[in-house]
């Protein structure tokens, strides 16, 4: 896996940990930006990976 992909995975894990464990206060603006801006390209990339494996 490329370096940038590992960095993105690390960011995804970090976001999950904040949501699940409630570290400090959840920044809902950041969460919304993640859902609307970052999630669609991630889904598309994952769908492409799955398509190539089939």
PDB file of C-alpha atoms in Angstrom:
ATOM      1  CA  UNK A   1       0.000   0.000   0.000  1.00  0.00           C
ATOM      2  CA  UNK A   2       1.303   3.442  -0.841  1.00  0.00           C
ATOM      3  CA  UNK A   3       2.476   5.818   1.873  1.00  0.00           C
ATOM      4  CA  UNK A   4      -0.411   8.238   1.326  1.00  0.00           C
ATOM      5  CA  UNK A   5      -2.871   5.371   1.698  1.00  0.00           C
ATOM      6  CA  UNK A   6      -1.406   4.450   5.089  1.00  0.00           C
ATOM      7  CA  UNK A   7      -1.632   8.082   6.160  1.00  0.00           C
ATOM      8  CA  UNK A   8      -5.296   8.186   5.152  1.00  0.00           C
ATOM      9  CA  UNK A   9      -5.957   4.923   7.010  1.00  0.00           C
ATOM     10  CA  UNK A  10      -4.355   6.414  10.089  1.00  0.00           C
ATOM     11  CA  UNK A  11      -6.620   9.461   9.805  1.00  0.00           C
ATOM     12  CA  UNK A  12      -9.689   7.242   9.415  1.00  0.00           C
ATOM     13  CA  UNK A  13      -8.737   5.258  12.515  1.00  0.00           C
ATOM     14  CA  UNK A  14      -8.167   8.479  14.437  1.00  0.00           C
ATOM     15  CA  UNK A  15     -11.616   9.797  13.494  1.00  0.00           C
ATOM     16  CA  UNK A  16     -13.207   6.510  14.532  1.00  0.00           C
ATOM     17  CA  UNK A  17     -11.432   6.602  17.887  1.00  0.00           C
ATOM     18  CA  UNK A  18     -12.635  10.143  18.570  1.00  0.00           C
ATOM     19  CA  UNK A  19     -16.226   9.210  17.763  1.00  0.00           C
ATOM     20  CA  UNK A  20     -16.264   5.925  19.680  1.00  0.00           C
ATOM     21  CA  UNK A  21     -14.302   6.943  22.754  1.00  0.00           C
ATOM     22  CA  UNK A  22     -15.543  10.540  22.938  1.00  0.00           C
ATOM     23  CA  UNK A  23     -12.135  12.152  23.312  1.00  0.00           C
ATOM     24  CA  UNK A  24     -12.806  15.740  24.367  1.00  0.00           C
ATOM     25  CA  UNK A  25     -15.649  17.208  22.360  1.00  0.00           C
ATOM     26  CA  UNK A  26     -16.690  16.122  18.879  1.00  0.00           C
ATOM     27  CA  UNK A  27     -16.199  18.865  16.296  1.00  0.00           C
ATOM     28  CA  UNK A  28     -19.399  18.496  14.287  1.00  0.00           C
ATOM     29  CA  UNK A  29     -18.152  20.862  11.562  1.00  0.00           C
ATOM     30  CA  UNK A  30     -15.115  18.639  11.037  1.00  0.00           C
ATOM     31  CA  UNK A  31     -17.307  15.542  11.103  1.00  0.00           C
ATOM     32  CA  UNK A  32     -19.669  17.045   8.510  1.00  0.00           C
ATOM     33  CA  UNK A  33     -16.741  18.065   6.280  1.00  0.00           C
ATOM     34  CA  UNK A  34     -15.381  14.534   6.520  1.00  0.00           C
ATOM     35  CA  UNK A  35     -18.714  12.958   5.606  1.00  0.00           C
ATOM     36  CA  UNK A  36     -19.442  15.320   2.713  1.00  0.00           C
ATOM     37  CA  UNK A  37     -15.930  15.884   1.317  1.00  0.00           C
ATOM     38  CA  UNK A  38     -13.721  12.932   2.236  1.00  0.00           C
ATOM     39  CA  UNK A  39     -16.085   9.982   2.399  1.00  0.00           C
ATOM     40  CA  UNK A  40     -17.329   9.950  -1.231  1.00  0.00           C
ATOM     41  CA  UNK A  41     -13.811   9.660  -2.751  1.00  0.00           C
ATOM     42  CA  UNK A  42     -12.929   6.988  -0.188  1.00  0.00           C
ATOM     43  CA  UNK A  43     -16.018   4.975  -1.088  1.00  0.00           C
ATOM     44  CA  UNK A  44     -15.198   5.295  -4.795  1.00  0.00           C
ATOM     45  CA  UNK A  45     -11.611   4.143  -4.201  1.00  0.00           C
ATOM     46  CA  UNK A  46     -12.762   1.155  -2.149  1.00  0.00           C
ATOM     47  CA  UNK A  47     -15.337   0.212  -4.776  1.00  0.00           C
ATOM     48  CA  UNK A  48     -12.591   0.292  -7.415  1.00  0.00           C
ATOM     49  CA  UNK A  49     -10.393  -1.989  -5.301  1.00  0.00           C
ATOM     50  CA  UNK A  50     -13.263  -4.449  -4.849  1.00  0.00           C
ATOM     51  CA  UNK A  51     -14.089  -4.302  -8.568  1.00  0.00           C
ATOM     52  CA  UNK A  52     -10.483  -5.164  -9.465  1.00  0.00           C
ATOM     53  CA  UNK A  53     -10.491  -8.115  -7.056  1.00  0.00           C
ATOM     54  CA  UNK A  54     -13.676  -9.640  -8.501  1.00  0.00           C
TER      55      UNK A  54
END
